[in-house]
Coordinates of C-alpha atoms in Angstrom, one line a residue:
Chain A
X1 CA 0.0 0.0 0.0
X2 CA 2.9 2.4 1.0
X3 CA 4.5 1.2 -2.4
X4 CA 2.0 2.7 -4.4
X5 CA 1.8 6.5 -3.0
X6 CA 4.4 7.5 -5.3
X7 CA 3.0 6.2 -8.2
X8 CA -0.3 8.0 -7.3
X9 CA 1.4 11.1 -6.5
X10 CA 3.6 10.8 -9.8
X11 CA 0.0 10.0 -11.5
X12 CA -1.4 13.3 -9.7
X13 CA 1.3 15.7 -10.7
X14 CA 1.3 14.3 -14.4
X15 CA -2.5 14.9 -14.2
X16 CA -1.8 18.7 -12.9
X17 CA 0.5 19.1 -15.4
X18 CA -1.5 18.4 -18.3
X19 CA -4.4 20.3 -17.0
X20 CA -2.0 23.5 -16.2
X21 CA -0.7 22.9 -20.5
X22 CA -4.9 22.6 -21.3
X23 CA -5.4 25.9 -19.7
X24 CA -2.3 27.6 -21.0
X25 CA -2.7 26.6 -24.6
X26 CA -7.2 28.2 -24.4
X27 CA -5.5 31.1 -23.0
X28 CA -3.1 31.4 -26.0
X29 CA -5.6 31.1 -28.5
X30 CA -7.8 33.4 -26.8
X31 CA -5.0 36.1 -27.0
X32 CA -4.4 35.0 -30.6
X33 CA -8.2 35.7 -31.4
X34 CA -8.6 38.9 -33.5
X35 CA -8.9 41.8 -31.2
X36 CA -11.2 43.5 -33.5
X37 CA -12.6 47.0 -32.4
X38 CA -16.5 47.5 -33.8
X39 CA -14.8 49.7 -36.9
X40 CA -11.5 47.7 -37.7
X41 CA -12.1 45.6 -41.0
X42 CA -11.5 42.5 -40.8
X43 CA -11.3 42.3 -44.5
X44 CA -7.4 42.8 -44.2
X45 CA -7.4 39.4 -42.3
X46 CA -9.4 37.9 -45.6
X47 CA -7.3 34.7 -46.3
X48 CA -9.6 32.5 -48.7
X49 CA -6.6 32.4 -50.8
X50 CA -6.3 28.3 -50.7
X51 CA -3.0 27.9 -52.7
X52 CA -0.3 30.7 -51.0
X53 CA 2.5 31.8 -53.8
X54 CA 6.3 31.2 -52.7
X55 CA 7.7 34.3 -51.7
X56 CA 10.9 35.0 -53.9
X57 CA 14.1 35.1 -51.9
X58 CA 16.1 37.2 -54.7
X59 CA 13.6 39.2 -56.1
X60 CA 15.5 42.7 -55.1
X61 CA 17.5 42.0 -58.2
X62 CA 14.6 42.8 -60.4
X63 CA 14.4 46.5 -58.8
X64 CA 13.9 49.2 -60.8
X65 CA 18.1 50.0 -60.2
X66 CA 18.6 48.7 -63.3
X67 CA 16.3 50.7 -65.2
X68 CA 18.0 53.2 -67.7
X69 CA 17.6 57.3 -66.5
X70 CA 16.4 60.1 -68.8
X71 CA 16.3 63.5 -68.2
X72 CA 13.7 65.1 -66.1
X73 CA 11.2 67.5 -67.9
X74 CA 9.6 70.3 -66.3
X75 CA 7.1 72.6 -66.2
X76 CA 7.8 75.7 -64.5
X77 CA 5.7 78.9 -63.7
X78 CA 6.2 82.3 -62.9
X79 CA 5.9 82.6 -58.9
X80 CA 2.9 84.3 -59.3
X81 CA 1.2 82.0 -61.5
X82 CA 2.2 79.1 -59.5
X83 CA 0.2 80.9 -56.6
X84 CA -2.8 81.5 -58.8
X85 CA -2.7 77.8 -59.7
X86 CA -2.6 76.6 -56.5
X87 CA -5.6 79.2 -55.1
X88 CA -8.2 77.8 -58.1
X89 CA -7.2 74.5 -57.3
X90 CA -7.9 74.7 -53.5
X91 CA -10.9 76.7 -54.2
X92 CA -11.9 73.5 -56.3
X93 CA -11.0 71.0 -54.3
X94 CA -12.5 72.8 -51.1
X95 CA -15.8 72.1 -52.7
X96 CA -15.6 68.6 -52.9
X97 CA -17.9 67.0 -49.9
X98 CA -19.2 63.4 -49.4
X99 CA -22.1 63.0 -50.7
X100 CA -24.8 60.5 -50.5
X101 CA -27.7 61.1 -52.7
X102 CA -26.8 60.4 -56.2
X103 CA -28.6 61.2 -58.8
X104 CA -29.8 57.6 -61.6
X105 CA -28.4 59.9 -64.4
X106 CA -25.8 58.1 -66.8
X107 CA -22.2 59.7 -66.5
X108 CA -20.1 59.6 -69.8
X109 CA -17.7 56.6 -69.4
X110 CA -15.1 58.5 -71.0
X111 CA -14.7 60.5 -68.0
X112 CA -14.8 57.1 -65.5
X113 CA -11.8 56.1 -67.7
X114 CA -9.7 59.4 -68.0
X115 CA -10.1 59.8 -63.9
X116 CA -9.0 56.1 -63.6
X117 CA -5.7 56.4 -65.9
X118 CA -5.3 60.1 -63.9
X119 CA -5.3 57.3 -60.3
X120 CA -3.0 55.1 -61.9
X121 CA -0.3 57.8 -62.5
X122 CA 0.5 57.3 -58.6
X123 CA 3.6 56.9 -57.1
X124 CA 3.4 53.7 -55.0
X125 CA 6.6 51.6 -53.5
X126 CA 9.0 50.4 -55.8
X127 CA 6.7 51.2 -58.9
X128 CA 4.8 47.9 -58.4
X129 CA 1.4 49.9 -59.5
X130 CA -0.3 47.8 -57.2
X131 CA -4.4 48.7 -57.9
X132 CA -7.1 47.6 -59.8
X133 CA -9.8 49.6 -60.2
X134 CA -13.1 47.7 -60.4
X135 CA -16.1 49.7 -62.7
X136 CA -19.5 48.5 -62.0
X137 CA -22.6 49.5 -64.1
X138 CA -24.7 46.4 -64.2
X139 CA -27.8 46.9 -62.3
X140 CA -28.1 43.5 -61.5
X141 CA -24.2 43.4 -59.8
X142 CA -24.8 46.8 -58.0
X143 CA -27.8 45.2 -56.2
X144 CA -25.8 42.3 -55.6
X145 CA -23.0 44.5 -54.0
X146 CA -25.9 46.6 -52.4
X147 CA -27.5 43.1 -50.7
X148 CA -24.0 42.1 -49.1
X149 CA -23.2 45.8 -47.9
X150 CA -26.4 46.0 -46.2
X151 CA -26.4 42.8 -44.6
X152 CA -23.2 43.2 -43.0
X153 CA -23.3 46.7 -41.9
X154 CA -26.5 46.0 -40.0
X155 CA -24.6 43.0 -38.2
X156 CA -21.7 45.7 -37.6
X157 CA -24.1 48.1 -36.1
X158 CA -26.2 45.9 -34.2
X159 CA -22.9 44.5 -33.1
X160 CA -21.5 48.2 -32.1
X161 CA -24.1 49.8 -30.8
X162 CA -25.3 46.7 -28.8
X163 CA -28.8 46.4 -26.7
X164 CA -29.6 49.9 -25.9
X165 CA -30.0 51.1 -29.3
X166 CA -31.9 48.3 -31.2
X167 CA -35.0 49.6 -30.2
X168 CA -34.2 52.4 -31.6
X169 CA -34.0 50.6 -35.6
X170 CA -36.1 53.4 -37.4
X171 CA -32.8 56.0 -36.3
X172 CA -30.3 53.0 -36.7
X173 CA -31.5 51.8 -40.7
X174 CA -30.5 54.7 -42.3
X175 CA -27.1 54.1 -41.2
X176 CA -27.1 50.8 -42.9
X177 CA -29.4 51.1 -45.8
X178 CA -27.4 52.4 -48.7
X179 CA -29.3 53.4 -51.9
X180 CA -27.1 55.0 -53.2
X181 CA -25.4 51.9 -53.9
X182 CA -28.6 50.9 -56.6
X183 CA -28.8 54.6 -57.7
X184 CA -25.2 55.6 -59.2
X185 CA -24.5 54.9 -62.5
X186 CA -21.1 53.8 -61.4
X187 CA -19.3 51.9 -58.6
X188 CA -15.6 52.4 -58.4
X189 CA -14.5 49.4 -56.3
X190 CA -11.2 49.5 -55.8
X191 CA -8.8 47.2 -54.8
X192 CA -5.2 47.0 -53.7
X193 CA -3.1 43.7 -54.4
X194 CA -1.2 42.5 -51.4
X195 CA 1.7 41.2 -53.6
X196 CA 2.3 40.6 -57.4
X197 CA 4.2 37.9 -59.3
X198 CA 7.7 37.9 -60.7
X199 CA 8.6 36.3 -63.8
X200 CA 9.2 32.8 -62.2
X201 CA 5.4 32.8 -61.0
X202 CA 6.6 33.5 -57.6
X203 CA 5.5 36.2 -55.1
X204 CA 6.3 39.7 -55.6
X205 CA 5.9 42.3 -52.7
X206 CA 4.3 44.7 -52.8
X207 CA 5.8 47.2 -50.6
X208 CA 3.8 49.7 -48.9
X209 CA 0.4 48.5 -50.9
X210 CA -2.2 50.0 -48.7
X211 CA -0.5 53.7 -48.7
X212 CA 0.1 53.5 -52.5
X213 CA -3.5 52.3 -53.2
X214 CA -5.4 54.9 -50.8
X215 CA -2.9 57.9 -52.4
X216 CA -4.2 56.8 -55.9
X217 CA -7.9 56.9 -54.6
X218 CA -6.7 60.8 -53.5
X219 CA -5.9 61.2 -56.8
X220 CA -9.2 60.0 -58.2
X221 CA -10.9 61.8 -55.5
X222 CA -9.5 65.5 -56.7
X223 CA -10.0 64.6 -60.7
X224 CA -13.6 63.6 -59.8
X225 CA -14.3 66.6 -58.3
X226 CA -12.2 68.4 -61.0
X227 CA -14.3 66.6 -63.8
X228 CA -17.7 67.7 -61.7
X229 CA -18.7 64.3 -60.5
X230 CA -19.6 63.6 -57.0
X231 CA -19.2 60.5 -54.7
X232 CA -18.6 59.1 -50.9
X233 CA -15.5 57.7 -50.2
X234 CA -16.5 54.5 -48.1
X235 CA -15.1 51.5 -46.6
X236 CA -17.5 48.9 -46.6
X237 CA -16.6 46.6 -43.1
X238 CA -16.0 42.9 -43.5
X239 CA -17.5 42.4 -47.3
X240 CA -14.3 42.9 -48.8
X241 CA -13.8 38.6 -49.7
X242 CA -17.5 38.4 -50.5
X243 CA -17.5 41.4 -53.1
X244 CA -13.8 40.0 -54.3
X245 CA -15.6 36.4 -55.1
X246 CA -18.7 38.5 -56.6
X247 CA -16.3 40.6 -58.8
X248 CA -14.6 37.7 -59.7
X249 CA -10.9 39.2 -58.5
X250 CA -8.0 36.6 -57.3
X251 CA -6.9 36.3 -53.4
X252 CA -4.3 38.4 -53.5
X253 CA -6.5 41.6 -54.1
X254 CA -8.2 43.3 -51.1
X255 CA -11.2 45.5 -51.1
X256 CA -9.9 48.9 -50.1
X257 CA -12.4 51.9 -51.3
X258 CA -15.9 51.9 -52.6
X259 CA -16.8 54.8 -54.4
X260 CA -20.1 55.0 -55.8
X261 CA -20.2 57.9 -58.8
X262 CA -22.2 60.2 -60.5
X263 CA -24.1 63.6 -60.5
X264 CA -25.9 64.5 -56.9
X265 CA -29.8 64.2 -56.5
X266 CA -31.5 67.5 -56.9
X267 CA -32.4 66.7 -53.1
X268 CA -28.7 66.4 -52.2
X269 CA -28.0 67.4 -48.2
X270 CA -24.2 67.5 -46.9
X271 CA -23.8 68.0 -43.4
X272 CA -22.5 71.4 -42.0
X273 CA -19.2 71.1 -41.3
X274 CA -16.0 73.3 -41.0
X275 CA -13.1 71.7 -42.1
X276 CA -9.6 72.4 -39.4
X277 CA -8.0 75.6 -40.1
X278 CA -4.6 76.0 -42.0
X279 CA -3.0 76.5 -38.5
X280 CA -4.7 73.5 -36.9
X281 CA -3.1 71.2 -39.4
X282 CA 0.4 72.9 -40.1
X283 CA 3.2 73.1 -37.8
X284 CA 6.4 75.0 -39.7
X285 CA 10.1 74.4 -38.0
Chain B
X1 CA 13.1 6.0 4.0
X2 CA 9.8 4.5 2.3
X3 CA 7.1 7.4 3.2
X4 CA 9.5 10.0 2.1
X5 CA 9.3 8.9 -1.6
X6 CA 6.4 10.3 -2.2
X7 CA 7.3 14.1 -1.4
X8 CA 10.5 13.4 -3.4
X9 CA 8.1 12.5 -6.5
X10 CA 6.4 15.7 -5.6
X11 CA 8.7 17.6 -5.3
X12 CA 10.3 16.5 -8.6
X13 CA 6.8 16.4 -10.6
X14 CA 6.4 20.4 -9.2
X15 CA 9.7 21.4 -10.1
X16 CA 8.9 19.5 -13.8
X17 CA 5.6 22.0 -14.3
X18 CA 7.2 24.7 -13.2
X19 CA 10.2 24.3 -16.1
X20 CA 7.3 23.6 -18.5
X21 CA 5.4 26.9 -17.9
X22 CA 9.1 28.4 -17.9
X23 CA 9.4 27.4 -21.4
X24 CA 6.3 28.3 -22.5
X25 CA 6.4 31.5 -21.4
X26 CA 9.7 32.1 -23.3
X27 CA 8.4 30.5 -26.1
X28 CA 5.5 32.9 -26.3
X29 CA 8.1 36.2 -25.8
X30 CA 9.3 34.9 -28.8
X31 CA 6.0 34.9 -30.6
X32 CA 4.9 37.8 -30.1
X33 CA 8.5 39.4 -31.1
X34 CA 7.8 41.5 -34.1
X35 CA 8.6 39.5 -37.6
X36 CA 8.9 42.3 -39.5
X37 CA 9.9 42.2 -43.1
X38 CA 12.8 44.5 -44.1
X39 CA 10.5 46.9 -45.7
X40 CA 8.1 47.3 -43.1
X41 CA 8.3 50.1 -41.2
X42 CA 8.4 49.5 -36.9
X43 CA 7.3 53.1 -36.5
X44 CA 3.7 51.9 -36.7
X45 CA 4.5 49.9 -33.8
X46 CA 6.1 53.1 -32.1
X47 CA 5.5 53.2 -28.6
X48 CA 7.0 55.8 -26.9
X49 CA 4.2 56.8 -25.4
X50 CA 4.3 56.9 -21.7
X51 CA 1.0 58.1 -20.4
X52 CA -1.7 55.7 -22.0
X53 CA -5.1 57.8 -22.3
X54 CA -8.1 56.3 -21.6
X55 CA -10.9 55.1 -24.2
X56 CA -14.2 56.8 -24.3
X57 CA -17.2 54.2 -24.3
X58 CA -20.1 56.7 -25.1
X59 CA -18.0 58.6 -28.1
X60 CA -20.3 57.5 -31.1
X61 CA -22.7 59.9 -29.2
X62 CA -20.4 62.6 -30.3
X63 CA -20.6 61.4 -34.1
X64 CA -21.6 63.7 -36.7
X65 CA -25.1 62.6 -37.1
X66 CA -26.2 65.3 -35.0
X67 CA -24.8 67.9 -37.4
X68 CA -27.5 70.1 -38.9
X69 CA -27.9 69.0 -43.0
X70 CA -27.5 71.9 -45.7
X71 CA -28.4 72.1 -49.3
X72 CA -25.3 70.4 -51.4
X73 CA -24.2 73.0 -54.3
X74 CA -22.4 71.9 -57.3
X75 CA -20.7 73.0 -60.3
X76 CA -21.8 70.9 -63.1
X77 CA -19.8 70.8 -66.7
X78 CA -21.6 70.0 -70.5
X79 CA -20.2 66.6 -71.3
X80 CA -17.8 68.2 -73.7
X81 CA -16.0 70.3 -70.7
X82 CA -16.3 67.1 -68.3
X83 CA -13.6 65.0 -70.6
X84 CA -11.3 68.3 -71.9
X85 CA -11.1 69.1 -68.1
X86 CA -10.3 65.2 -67.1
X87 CA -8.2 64.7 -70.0
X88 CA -6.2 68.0 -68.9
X89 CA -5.9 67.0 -65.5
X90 CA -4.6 63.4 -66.5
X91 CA -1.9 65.1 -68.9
X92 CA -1.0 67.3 -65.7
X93 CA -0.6 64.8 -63.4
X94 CA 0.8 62.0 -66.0
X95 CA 3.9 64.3 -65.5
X96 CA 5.0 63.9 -62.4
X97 CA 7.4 62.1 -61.4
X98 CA 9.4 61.1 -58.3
X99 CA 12.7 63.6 -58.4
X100 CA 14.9 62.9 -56.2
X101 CA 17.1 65.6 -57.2
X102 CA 16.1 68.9 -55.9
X103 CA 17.9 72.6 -56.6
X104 CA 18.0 74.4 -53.4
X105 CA 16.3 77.2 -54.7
X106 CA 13.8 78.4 -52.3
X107 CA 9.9 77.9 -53.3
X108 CA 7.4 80.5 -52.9
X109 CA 6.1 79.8 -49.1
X110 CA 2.6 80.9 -49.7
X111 CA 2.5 78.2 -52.5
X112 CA 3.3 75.7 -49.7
X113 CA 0.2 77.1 -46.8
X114 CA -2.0 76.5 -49.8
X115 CA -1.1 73.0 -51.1
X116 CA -1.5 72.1 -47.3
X117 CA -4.5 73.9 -47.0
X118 CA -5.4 71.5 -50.1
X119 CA -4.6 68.3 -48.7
X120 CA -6.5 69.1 -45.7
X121 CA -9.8 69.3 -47.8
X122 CA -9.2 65.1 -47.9
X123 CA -12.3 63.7 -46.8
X124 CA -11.9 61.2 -43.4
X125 CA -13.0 58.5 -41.1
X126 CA -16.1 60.3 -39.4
X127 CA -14.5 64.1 -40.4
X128 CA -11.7 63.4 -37.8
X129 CA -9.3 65.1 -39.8
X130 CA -6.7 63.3 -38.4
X131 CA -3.4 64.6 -40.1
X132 CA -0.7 67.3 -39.0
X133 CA 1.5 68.5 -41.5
X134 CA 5.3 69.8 -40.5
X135 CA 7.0 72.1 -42.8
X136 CA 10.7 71.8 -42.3
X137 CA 12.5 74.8 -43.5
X138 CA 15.6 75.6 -40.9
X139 CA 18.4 74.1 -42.2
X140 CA 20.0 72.8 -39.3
X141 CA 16.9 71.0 -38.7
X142 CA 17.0 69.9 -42.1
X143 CA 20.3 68.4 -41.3
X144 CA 19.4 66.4 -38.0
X145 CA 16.5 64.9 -40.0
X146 CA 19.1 63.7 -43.0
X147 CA 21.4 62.4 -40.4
X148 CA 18.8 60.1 -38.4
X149 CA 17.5 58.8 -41.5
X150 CA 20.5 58.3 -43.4
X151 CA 21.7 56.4 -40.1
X152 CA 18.1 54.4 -40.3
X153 CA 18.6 53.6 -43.8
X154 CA 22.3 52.1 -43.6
X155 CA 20.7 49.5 -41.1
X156 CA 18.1 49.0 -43.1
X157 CA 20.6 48.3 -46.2
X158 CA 23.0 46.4 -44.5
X159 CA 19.7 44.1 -42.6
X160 CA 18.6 43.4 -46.0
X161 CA 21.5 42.7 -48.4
X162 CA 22.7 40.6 -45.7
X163 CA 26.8 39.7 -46.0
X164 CA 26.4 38.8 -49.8
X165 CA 26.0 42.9 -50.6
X166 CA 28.3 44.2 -48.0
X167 CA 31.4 44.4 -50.0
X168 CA 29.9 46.1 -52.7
X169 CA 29.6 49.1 -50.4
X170 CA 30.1 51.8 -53.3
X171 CA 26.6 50.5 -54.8
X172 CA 24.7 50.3 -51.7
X173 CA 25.8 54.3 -50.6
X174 CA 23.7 55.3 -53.1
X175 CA 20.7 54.1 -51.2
X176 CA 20.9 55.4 -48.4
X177 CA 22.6 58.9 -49.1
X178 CA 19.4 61.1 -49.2
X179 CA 21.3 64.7 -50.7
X180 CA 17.8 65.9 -51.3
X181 CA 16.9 66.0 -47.2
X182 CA 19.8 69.0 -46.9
X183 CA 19.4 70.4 -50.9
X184 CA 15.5 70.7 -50.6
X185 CA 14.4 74.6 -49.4
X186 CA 11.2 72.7 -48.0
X187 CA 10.6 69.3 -46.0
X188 CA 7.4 68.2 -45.7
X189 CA 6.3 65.3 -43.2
X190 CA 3.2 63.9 -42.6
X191 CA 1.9 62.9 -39.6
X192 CA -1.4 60.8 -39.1
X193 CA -2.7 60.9 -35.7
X194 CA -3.5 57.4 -34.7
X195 CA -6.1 59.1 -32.0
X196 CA -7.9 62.0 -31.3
X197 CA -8.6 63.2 -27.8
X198 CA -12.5 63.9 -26.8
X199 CA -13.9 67.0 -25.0
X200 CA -13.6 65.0 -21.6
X201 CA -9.6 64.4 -22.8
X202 CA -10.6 60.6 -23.8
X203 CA -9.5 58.9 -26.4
X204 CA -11.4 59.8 -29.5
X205 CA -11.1 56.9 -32.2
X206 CA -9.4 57.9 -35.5
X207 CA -11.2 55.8 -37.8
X208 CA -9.2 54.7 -40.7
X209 CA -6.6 57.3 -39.6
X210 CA -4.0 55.5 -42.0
X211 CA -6.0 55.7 -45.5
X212 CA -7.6 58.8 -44.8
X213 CA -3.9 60.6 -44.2
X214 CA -2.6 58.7 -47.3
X215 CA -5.5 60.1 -49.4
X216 CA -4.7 63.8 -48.3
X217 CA -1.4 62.9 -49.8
X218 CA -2.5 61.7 -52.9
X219 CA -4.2 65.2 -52.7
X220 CA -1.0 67.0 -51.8
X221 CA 0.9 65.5 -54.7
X222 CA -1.6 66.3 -57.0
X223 CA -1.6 70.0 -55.5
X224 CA 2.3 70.6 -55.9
X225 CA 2.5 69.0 -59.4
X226 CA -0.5 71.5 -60.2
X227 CA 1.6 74.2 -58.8
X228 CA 4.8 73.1 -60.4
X229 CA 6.9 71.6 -58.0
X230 CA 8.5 68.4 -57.5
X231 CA 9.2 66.2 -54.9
X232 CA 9.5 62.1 -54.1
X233 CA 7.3 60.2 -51.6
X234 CA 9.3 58.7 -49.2
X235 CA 8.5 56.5 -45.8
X236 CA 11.4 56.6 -43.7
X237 CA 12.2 53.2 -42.0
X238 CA 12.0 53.2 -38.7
X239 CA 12.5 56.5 -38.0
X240 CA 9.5 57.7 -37.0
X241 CA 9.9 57.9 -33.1
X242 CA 13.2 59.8 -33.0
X243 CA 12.0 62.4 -35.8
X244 CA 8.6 62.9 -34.1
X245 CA 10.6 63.3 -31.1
X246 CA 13.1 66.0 -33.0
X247 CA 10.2 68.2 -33.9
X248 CA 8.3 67.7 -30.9
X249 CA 5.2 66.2 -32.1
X250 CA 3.1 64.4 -29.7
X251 CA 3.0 60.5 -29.4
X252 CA -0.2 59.9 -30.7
X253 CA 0.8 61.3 -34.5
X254 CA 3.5 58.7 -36.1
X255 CA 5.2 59.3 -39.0
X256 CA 3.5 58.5 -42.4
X257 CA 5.4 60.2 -45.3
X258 CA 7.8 62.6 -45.8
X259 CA 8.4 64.7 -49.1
X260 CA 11.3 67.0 -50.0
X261 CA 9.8 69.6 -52.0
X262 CA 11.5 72.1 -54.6
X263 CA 12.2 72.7 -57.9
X264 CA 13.7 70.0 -60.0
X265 CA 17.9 70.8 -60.3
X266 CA 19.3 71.1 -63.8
X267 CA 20.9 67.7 -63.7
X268 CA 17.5 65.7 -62.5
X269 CA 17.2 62.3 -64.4
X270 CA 14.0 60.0 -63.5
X271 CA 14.2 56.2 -64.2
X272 CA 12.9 55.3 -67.6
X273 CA 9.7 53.3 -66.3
X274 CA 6.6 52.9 -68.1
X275 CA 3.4 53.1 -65.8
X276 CA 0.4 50.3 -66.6
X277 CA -2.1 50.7 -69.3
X278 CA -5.8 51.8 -68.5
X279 CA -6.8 48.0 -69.7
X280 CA -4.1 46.7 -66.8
X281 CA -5.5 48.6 -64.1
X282 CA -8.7 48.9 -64.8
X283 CA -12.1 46.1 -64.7
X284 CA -15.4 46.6 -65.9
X285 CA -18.7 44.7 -65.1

């Protein structure tokens, strides 16, 4: 009998053990879990890509060092003209607001395409380029986009604003329900691709990606405005893989910006808001 | 002898567990070590910030839905006008390029309050407006900034090429030699601030702070090639905490971009790349 307590206490301990490795490894996943806040996207976890691409170990050798230099042209202006451009072009651009009631009305689709080559003249890391721009017109694939939207931003909502507001659904639908995803002649999905491929078929990063993609969208921003077109720069949460596999685009591109396009309503509201002064947002050394 | 066996087992089995969790622990440290790639940039993990502020729960309370609507004026253009004034806007920006040869030439300063003011007309995450632009003109400040980044960038260089690229040290200078952060009359960096601070000095949540201060840049690039100056978007690597800290900015804005900005010098040559065609970039459905 006295023989056996050490076996039973060696039994015991093995048994704490185990139990103490159970509860350590819950815990780990649990901190692994995505951490999401209520308006982080969870799009730039999307991983339905099923067949990853190698990563190529000696792609810096294809950098653009090799690439022959020309001379520089340039434009110059008088200092006082280069003042007068810059004034119209902030008093254009200082028009430009987000708006949500767009107008049925057909846009030209010359314009859609001269304001996307204008995006794609972006600088972006190592000249990788690293957009496409996705032009919707279908009515039948705009609803589509419109149906998935909806859905998940009232999940998001209900999810953010949590019990104390669902009573309040009249208020809360107008936050989800977007028509103006049916209405405008044009959506401008547009996404940014996580890496490319070199030559051998093997991955290419993509350096910086997101900040290249979202300074093109600047750039389509200002030569919307500039062309007298109007639109809403969104974000749509969490739809990003679902409108991918609608759109038919591969795994490596990622929903970034929505932009739905076109003339505004007659009815058309902005909010009234003051943008930050120059001082608020400039600090000179 | 016998009955003290099984406290020896014991004791043996605790000190077992206890090397286990040991283990474990270290082996977690080591997960959650930073695997950065070369080219990403560890000033978006930046943590230099000492006084944590708290998180307000009730802050979608203070969201602009409570803003009173206005009528939404706009300028709208004949078809004909729409595509000249697109088409002239693409052939604008089509020319720039990224110079990285700058004269020292001083620039008109008023040009530069109103490109800023430009950017800052970028729409953002729930109007947070969350970007703080620092104009560096002092030249001895100038000067620090070259030397911590050029500093930076020989680390970076040297991480990357690894042993293999050492030797060839005349090549790699050029890389990290950044002429342009002494030569250029006008620095510009770009700050996005990763949080806001709430009437109650809470945090406010900067939603999307990262895309929406990378569009104002698009917007900013498009402003000084409008105006007729050059520049080159650059991220430093890395250096985000000791520049912030150099110009005094406050640890909730992290470094996003910095742009020399001048005049192109006489000598400037710009790689001979080719940018993608409208049918590479673009999709429609």
């Amino acid at each position: 009998m006295l023989a056996l307590t050490p076996v039973l206490v060696a039994v015991v301990c093995i048994l704490i053990l185990w139990i103490f490795k159970a509860a350590d490894r819950s815990s780990e996943t649990k901190k692994r879990e995505p951490q999401t806040q209520p308006w982080e996207d969870e799009d730039l976890k999307d991983s339905t890509d099923l067949h990853p691409v190698e990563e190529d170990a000696e792609e810096q050798q294809e950098s653009e060092e090799h690439v022959e230099h020309i001379p520089f042209s340039h434009t110059r202006y008088p200092e006082e003209e280069m003042v007068k451009r810059a004034q119209e072009f902030y008093e254009l651009l200082s028009k430009r607001r987000s708006v949500r009631s767009i107008s049925s009305e057909p846009v030209p689709m010359e314009v859609i395409d001269i304001v996307i080559k204008t995006a794609g003249t972006a600088p972006s890391g190592a000249h990788t380029e690293p957009w496409t721009f996705v032009v919707v017109k279908d009515p039948d694939r705009k609803h589509q986009i419109r149906e998935i939207i909806e859905e998940e931003e009232e999940i998001n909502y209900m999810r953010r604003m949590g019990p104390r507001w669902v009573t309040d659904v009249k208020k809360l639908r107008t936050n989800w329900i977007k028509e103006y995803l049916d209405k405008a002649p044009v959506l401008i999905l547009i996404f940014k691709q996580v890496h490319g491929f070199a030559a051998n078929g093997k991955k290419k990063t993509h350096y910086y990606h997101e900040i290249s993609v979202a300074i093109a969208c600047g750039i389509l921003l200002a030569a919307l405005q500039n062309a007298g077109l109007v639109t809403v720069t969104t974000t749509p949460l969490n739809c990003g893989p679902r409108l991918r596999e609608l759109l038919g685009r591969p795994p490596h591109e990622k929903l970034l910006m929505l932009l739905p396009v076109g003339y505004p309503s007659k009815e058309a509201t902005v909010p009234d808001l003051r943008r930050k002064t120059l001082g608020e947002i400039m600090v000179k050394v």
